Coordinates of C-alpha atoms in Angstrom, one line a residue:
Chain A
M1 CA 0.6 0.1 0.0
N2 CA 0.9 3.7 -1.2
Y3 CA 0.9 5.0 2.1
R4 CA 0.9 8.4 0.4
K5 CA -2.0 7.8 -1.8
I6 CA -3.5 7.3 1.8
F7 CA -3.4 10.3 3.3
L8 CA -4.7 11.9 -0.1
N9 CA -6.5 10.5 -0.7
G10 CA -8.7 11.9 2.4
I11 CA -8.2 15.4 1.4
T12 CA -9.2 14.7 -1.9
K13 CA -10.1 11.9 -3.5
E14 CA -12.4 11.0 -1.2
N15 CA -12.8 14.3 0.8
P16 CA -15.0 13.5 3.6
V17 CA -17.7 16.7 3.4
F18 CA -17.5 18.1 -0.2
R19 CA -16.6 14.5 -1.5
L20 CA -18.3 11.1 0.6
L21 CA -20.5 14.5 2.4
L22 CA -20.1 12.2 5.4
G23 CA -20.4 13.9 8.9
M24 CA -23.0 16.0 7.6
C25 CA -24.2 17.7 12.4
P26 CA -21.2 18.6 12.7
T27 CA -20.3 20.4 9.8
L28 CA -23.1 22.4 9.7
A29 CA -23.3 23.4 12.9
V30 CA -20.0 24.7 14.1
T31 CA -19.0 26.3 11.1
T32 CA -20.2 29.6 12.6
S33 CA -16.5 30.8 12.1
A34 CA -13.5 29.8 10.9
T35 CA -11.7 29.5 14.6
N36 CA -14.3 26.9 15.4
G37 CA -13.7 25.2 12.4
I38 CA -9.7 24.5 13.3
G39 CA -11.1 23.6 16.3
M40 CA -13.0 21.0 15.3
G41 CA -11.3 19.6 13.4
L42 CA -8.4 18.6 15.0
A43 CA -10.3 17.2 18.2
A44 CA -11.9 15.6 15.5
T45 CA -8.6 14.5 13.5
F46 CA -7.1 13.4 16.4
V47 CA -10.1 10.9 17.3
L48 CA -9.4 9.7 14.1
V49 CA -6.2 8.2 13.7
G50 CA -7.2 7.5 17.6
S51 CA -10.1 4.8 16.7
N52 CA -8.3 4.1 13.9
L53 CA -5.9 2.9 14.8
V54 CA -7.2 0.8 18.1
I55 CA -10.1 -0.1 15.5
S56 CA -6.5 -1.7 13.4
L57 CA -5.7 -3.3 16.7
I58 CA -8.4 -5.2 16.8
K59 CA -10.9 -6.0 15.0
G60 CA -9.2 -9.7 14.9
F61 CA -11.5 -10.4 17.9
I62 CA -14.6 -8.3 17.1
P63 CA -16.8 -11.6 15.0
E64 CA -18.0 -9.4 11.5
K65 CA -22.2 -10.1 12.8
I66 CA -21.9 -7.5 15.7
R67 CA -18.9 -5.1 14.0
I68 CA -20.8 -1.8 13.9
P69 CA -21.9 -2.3 17.9
S70 CA -18.6 -2.7 19.5
F71 CA -17.1 -0.5 17.2
I72 CA -19.1 3.0 18.0
V73 CA -18.5 0.9 21.8
V74 CA -14.5 1.6 21.0
I75 CA -14.8 4.9 19.3
A76 CA -17.7 6.3 22.3
T77 CA -15.0 4.6 25.0
F78 CA -11.9 6.1 23.0
V79 CA -13.5 9.7 22.9
T80 CA -15.0 9.8 26.9
V81 CA -11.4 8.3 27.4
V82 CA -9.7 11.8 26.1
Q83 CA -12.0 13.8 26.9
L84 CA -11.5 13.2 30.9
I85 CA -7.8 13.2 30.4
M86 CA -7.5 16.4 28.4
Q87 CA -10.4 17.6 31.3
A88 CA -7.8 16.6 33.6
F89 CA -4.6 17.6 32.6
I90 CA -4.3 19.3 29.7
P91 CA -7.1 21.9 31.3
S92 CA -6.0 25.4 28.3
L93 CA -6.0 22.4 25.8
Y94 CA -9.8 21.1 26.4
E95 CA -11.0 24.9 26.8
S96 CA -10.3 24.8 23.3
L97 CA -11.2 22.0 22.3
G98 CA -13.9 20.2 24.9
L99 CA -17.2 22.2 23.8
F100 CA -16.1 20.3 19.7
I101 CA -15.9 16.8 21.8
P102 CA -19.3 15.3 22.7
L103 CA -19.8 16.3 19.0
I104 CA -17.5 14.1 17.7
V105 CA -19.0 11.0 18.7
V106 CA -22.2 11.0 16.9
N107 CA -19.0 12.2 13.7
C108 CA -20.4 9.5 10.9
I109 CA -17.0 10.5 9.9
I110 CA -16.0 7.9 12.6
L111 CA -17.4 5.1 12.4
Q112 CA -17.0 4.6 8.7
R113 CA -13.6 4.4 8.3
A114 CA -13.8 2.0 11.1
E115 CA -15.9 -0.2 9.3
A116 CA -14.1 0.7 5.5
F117 CA -10.8 0.9 6.1
A118 CA -9.4 -0.1 9.8
S119 CA -11.5 -3.3 9.5
K120 CA -9.4 -4.7 7.2
N121 CA -5.4 -3.0 7.1
K122 CA -2.9 -2.4 9.0
P123 CA -2.4 -0.5 11.8
F124 CA -0.1 2.0 10.5
A125 CA -1.6 2.4 6.9
S126 CA -4.5 3.0 9.6
I127 CA -3.2 5.6 11.2
I128 CA -2.2 7.4 8.0
D129 CA -5.8 6.9 6.4
G130 CA -7.0 8.8 9.5
L131 CA -4.3 12.0 9.4
G132 CA -5.8 11.8 5.9
M133 CA -9.4 11.9 6.8
G134 CA -9.0 14.3 9.8
L135 CA -7.2 16.9 8.2
G136 CA -9.5 16.9 4.4
F137 CA -13.0 17.7 7.0
T138 CA -10.1 20.3 8.6
L139 CA -10.2 21.5 5.8
A140 CA -13.1 21.4 5.0
I141 CA -15.0 22.4 7.6
T142 CA -12.4 25.5 8.1
L143 CA -12.6 26.7 4.2
L144 CA -17.0 26.4 4.5
A145 CA -16.8 28.2 7.9
S146 CA -14.8 31.0 6.6
V147 CA -17.0 31.5 3.9
R148 CA -19.6 31.4 6.3
E149 CA -17.7 33.8 8.7
L150 CA -16.5 36.4 6.3
I151 CA -19.9 36.5 4.9
G152 CA -21.9 36.8 8.2
N153 CA -20.2 38.6 10.1
G154 CA -17.6 40.1 8.0
T155 CA -14.5 38.3 10.5
L156 CA -12.3 35.7 9.4
F157 CA -10.5 33.9 12.9
G158 CA -11.7 36.6 14.5
L159 CA -10.3 39.7 12.6
Q160 CA -12.4 42.3 11.2
I161 CA -11.8 41.9 7.8
M162 CA -14.4 43.8 5.0
G163 CA -15.2 47.8 6.4
A164 CA -16.9 48.8 8.7
A165 CA -19.5 49.5 6.1
Y166 CA -20.0 45.9 5.2
Q167 CA -23.4 44.7 6.9
P168 CA -23.0 41.7 7.8
A169 CA -25.2 39.1 5.9
L170 CA -26.2 37.3 9.2
I171 CA -28.4 34.4 7.8
F172 CA -25.0 32.9 6.9
I173 CA -23.7 32.5 10.1
L174 CA -27.4 31.5 11.7
A175 CA -28.2 27.5 10.1
P176 CA -30.3 28.3 6.6
G177 CA -26.7 29.9 5.9
G178 CA -24.5 26.5 6.5
F179 CA -26.5 25.2 4.3
I180 CA -26.6 27.9 2.1
A181 CA -23.1 28.5 1.6
L182 CA -22.2 24.6 1.6
G183 CA -24.4 24.3 -1.2
L184 CA -21.8 27.2 -3.4
I185 CA -18.7 25.3 -1.9
L186 CA -19.8 22.3 -3.6
A187 CA -21.6 23.5 -6.7
L188 CA -18.0 25.1 -7.7
L189 CA -15.7 22.5 -6.9
N190 CA -18.0 19.6 -9.0
L191 CA -17.9 22.2 -12.2
V192 CA -15.1 22.8 -11.2
S193 CA -14.0 18.2 -11.2
A194 CA -16.3 18.7 -14.3
K195 CA -14.1 20.2 -16.5
E196 CA -11.3 17.9 -15.4
Chain B
M1 CA -27.1 -22.2 18.9
R2 CA -24.4 -22.6 20.0
K3 CA -23.3 -19.8 17.9
Y4 CA -25.7 -17.6 19.2
L5 CA -23.8 -17.9 22.7
E6 CA -20.8 -16.6 21.3
L7 CA -21.9 -12.8 19.4
P8 CA -23.3 -11.8 22.4
L9 CA -21.0 -13.4 25.1
K10 CA -18.3 -12.3 23.0
L11 CA -20.1 -9.0 22.3
F12 CA -20.6 -8.7 25.5
L13 CA -16.8 -9.1 26.7
I14 CA -16.0 -6.2 24.4
T15 CA -18.5 -4.1 26.3
F16 CA -17.6 -5.3 29.9
I17 CA -13.2 -4.4 29.3
L18 CA -14.4 -1.2 27.9
G19 CA -16.9 -0.3 30.9
L20 CA -13.8 -1.6 33.3
I21 CA -11.3 1.3 31.1
L22 CA -13.9 3.9 31.1
G23 CA -14.8 3.8 34.8
V24 CA -10.7 2.8 35.6
T25 CA -10.1 6.7 33.6
Y26 CA -13.4 7.9 35.4
I27 CA -11.5 8.3 39.1
Y28 CA -7.9 8.7 38.4
T29 CA -9.0 11.9 36.3
K30 CA -12.3 12.5 39.0
E31 CA -9.5 14.6 41.4
P32 CA -7.6 15.8 39.0
I33 CA -10.9 18.5 37.2
A34 CA -13.1 18.2 40.8
L35 CA -9.7 20.7 41.4
Q36 CA -9.3 22.2 37.8
T37 CA -13.5 22.8 38.1
A38 CA -12.5 24.6 41.5
A39 CA -9.5 26.8 40.2
K40 CA -11.8 28.4 37.2
L41 CA -14.5 29.1 39.5
Q42 CA -12.2 31.2 42.3
E43 CA -10.7 32.4 38.8
S44 CA -14.0 33.6 37.6
R45 CA -14.7 34.8 41.3
N46 CA -11.8 37.2 40.9
E47 CA -12.3 38.6 37.7
A48 CA -16.4 38.8 39.3
Y49 CA -15.2 41.4 42.3
P50 CA -11.2 42.7 40.9
G51 CA -8.3 42.5 44.6
C52 CA -10.9 40.2 47.8
E53 CA -10.6 37.3 48.9
F54 CA -13.8 35.4 48.9
T55 CA -16.0 33.3 51.6
E56 CA -19.1 30.9 51.1
V57 CA -22.5 32.2 52.5
D58 CA -23.5 29.1 54.3
E59 CA -27.3 28.0 51.3
A60 CA -29.7 27.8 54.8
L61 CA -28.6 31.9 55.0
W62 CA -29.9 33.2 51.2
R63 CA -32.3 30.9 49.7
E64 CA -35.2 32.1 50.7
F65 CA -33.7 35.3 50.1
V66 CA -34.8 33.5 46.3
T67 CA -38.5 34.2 44.1
E68 CA -38.2 30.2 42.6
D69 CA -38.6 31.0 39.1
G70 CA -37.1 30.4 36.0
E71 CA -33.0 31.2 37.1
Y72 CA -31.0 29.2 39.9
V73 CA -28.7 31.1 41.9
K74 CA -26.3 28.6 42.9
E75 CA -23.8 29.8 44.8
V76 CA -22.9 32.9 46.8
F77 CA -20.6 34.1 48.6
E78 CA -19.4 36.6 50.9
A79 CA -15.8 39.6 49.2
Q80 CA -13.6 41.2 51.6
K81 CA -11.1 43.2 51.1
D82 CA -8.8 44.1 52.8
G83 CA -10.5 42.6 55.7
Q84 CA -13.6 44.6 55.3
F85 CA -17.2 43.8 54.4
A86 CA -17.0 44.2 50.5
G87 CA -20.5 42.8 48.5
Y88 CA -21.4 39.4 46.9
V89 CA -20.4 37.4 43.8
V90 CA -23.5 35.6 43.1
T91 CA -23.7 32.2 40.7
V92 CA -26.7 31.8 38.4
L93 CA -27.6 30.1 36.0
S94 CA -30.1 31.1 33.3
K95 CA -31.6 29.5 30.9
G96 CA -30.6 30.5 27.4
Y97 CA -30.6 29.4 23.7
G98 CA -28.9 26.0 24.4
G99 CA -29.5 25.6 27.9
D100 CA -28.4 27.0 31.6
V101 CA -26.2 30.0 30.6
E102 CA -23.7 30.4 33.6
L103 CA -22.8 33.8 35.4
I104 CA -21.4 34.9 38.1
I105 CA -22.0 38.2 39.1
G106 CA -19.4 39.9 41.5
I107 CA -21.8 43.2 43.6
D108 CA -20.4 46.0 46.0
T109 CA -21.4 47.4 48.8
E110 CA -23.7 50.1 46.6
G111 CA -25.7 47.3 45.4
L112 CA -22.9 48.3 41.8
I113 CA -22.1 45.7 39.0
T114 CA -18.5 45.2 39.7
N115 CA -18.1 42.8 36.3
V116 CA -20.3 40.0 35.0
V117 CA -17.8 36.8 34.1
V118 CA -20.0 34.6 31.3
G119 CA -19.2 30.6 32.1
S120 CA -20.1 27.5 31.0
H121 CA -22.6 28.1 28.1
N122 CA -23.8 26.1 25.7
E123 CA -25.3 29.8 23.8
T124 CA -24.3 29.3 19.5
A125 CA -20.8 29.7 18.5
G126 CA -21.0 32.9 16.7
L127 CA -23.6 34.4 18.1
G128 CA -25.0 34.0 21.6
A129 CA -21.4 32.6 22.8
N130 CA -20.1 35.5 21.9
A131 CA -22.1 36.4 25.6
V132 CA -18.5 35.9 27.1
K133 CA -16.7 38.8 25.4
P134 CA -15.2 41.6 27.9
E135 CA -16.6 43.8 24.9
F136 CA -20.4 42.7 26.1
R137 CA -19.9 41.7 29.5
N138 CA -18.3 45.0 30.1
Q139 CA -21.2 47.5 29.6
F140 CA -23.0 46.6 32.9
Q141 CA -20.3 47.8 35.1
G142 CA -21.0 49.9 38.5
K143 CA -24.4 49.7 36.8
K144 CA -27.4 48.1 39.6
S145 CA -29.7 47.0 37.6
A146 CA -29.5 45.0 33.8
V147 CA -31.5 46.0 31.0
L148 CA -31.2 46.3 27.1
K149 CA -31.0 48.7 24.4
K150 CA -33.8 46.8 22.4
D151 CA -36.6 46.6 25.1
E152 CA -36.1 49.4 27.6
P153 CA -34.5 52.9 24.4
D154 CA -35.1 55.6 28.4
N155 CA -33.3 54.4 30.4
A156 CA -29.8 55.8 31.5
E157 CA -28.4 51.8 32.1
A158 CA -29.4 50.1 29.5
V159 CA -26.6 48.4 27.3
D160 CA -25.8 47.6 23.5
G161 CA -28.0 43.3 23.6
L162 CA -26.0 40.8 21.2
T163 CA -26.8 40.9 18.0
G164 CA -29.1 37.9 16.6
A165 CA -28.6 36.7 20.3
T166 CA -32.1 37.6 22.0
I167 CA -32.5 35.1 23.8
T168 CA -29.3 34.7 25.1
S169 CA -29.1 39.1 25.9
R170 CA -31.8 38.2 28.0
A171 CA -30.9 35.3 29.9
V172 CA -27.7 36.9 31.1
T173 CA -29.9 40.9 32.0
R174 CA -32.4 38.4 34.2
G175 CA -29.3 36.3 35.5
I176 CA -28.3 39.2 37.0
N177 CA -31.4 41.1 38.0
K178 CA -31.9 37.7 40.8
A179 CA -28.4 38.4 41.5
L180 CA -29.3 42.0 42.7
G181 CA -32.2 41.1 44.6
L182 CA -31.6 38.6 45.9
V183 CA -28.4 40.6 46.8
E184 CA -30.5 44.2 47.7
K185 CA -32.2 41.5 50.5
L186 CA -29.4 39.6 51.0
M187 CA -27.3 43.0 52.8
E188 CA -31.4 44.6 54.7
A189 CA -31.7 41.8 56.7
Q190 CA -27.7 41.7 57.8
G191 CA -28.6 45.4 58.6

């Protein structure tokens, strides 16, 4: 297996948000500011790498028929353990990422990678896949969040970008704006890939 | 028949082991987390009323002054500055857009707000979550009541609400007013 290919797969060809349309819940919910996008993305990447590794290590013990409940229990346990340890020993990190951690349990990208990749591949390849998918997710939601924050609030990473005369289109940081912005970005990407 | 026993047993084993891991982690992190939380609350109190020493006021002494309607008063601390009684710091849970908003409110002996700190909350990022920003919270400093310009435009005490987050803004003002009402009665009772 070509590790470079596995890594890039998650960022471009099978980008979880823009290509597989997975994890729409956190994608739409937290992308109200670019800082949130990065926070959620990094927290999810961390969990994704960890859960991919654990699943890949124990794939031999899990019977085929009960793999889904087993994966879910493994992921939920992993996320909770990470949350507790982070809260206890790295409070500064918990303060910025803590908000997103409970949302990660319901992120279907993690279950999908367990099912589609980690349960069929070696531990190291699974880590690389987790990294690629996680970074792909991070890039995608940070891009979406930047568009929403810029149009909806006139700022980017909290910095004022648009001039004072700019009247922010508040709808973009509200829920409907999430769907609109995501739809526009998807259309644009499809247009580009259709021309290739 | 064996096949049907094997699956539940294996699933039981998996959940049992993971449950054990979770339990052990919980035991080992419980104390550090409690310490972190306590340290954070202490920090919030210091910000709500800077330069003071705090002692918790026994709930029996203030519970009777609280009307039970919506906002929940969690703790009351007495603030002392240089050994002198300086006022109170009250922690209130107020219903916001996404659940309880924790407010830590400092009030001096004149009944004026020293500062407001927004603790744990679950408000919308980019809208209601902006309540934690000093630009919003600091507006209440030195005021003796909390009102929004939107609700009472002519009131000299009124402050700007948060854009697109009226529910959160009102949760904050209701919580502050609850604390102010409690402290007023508490000070009257103590002379």
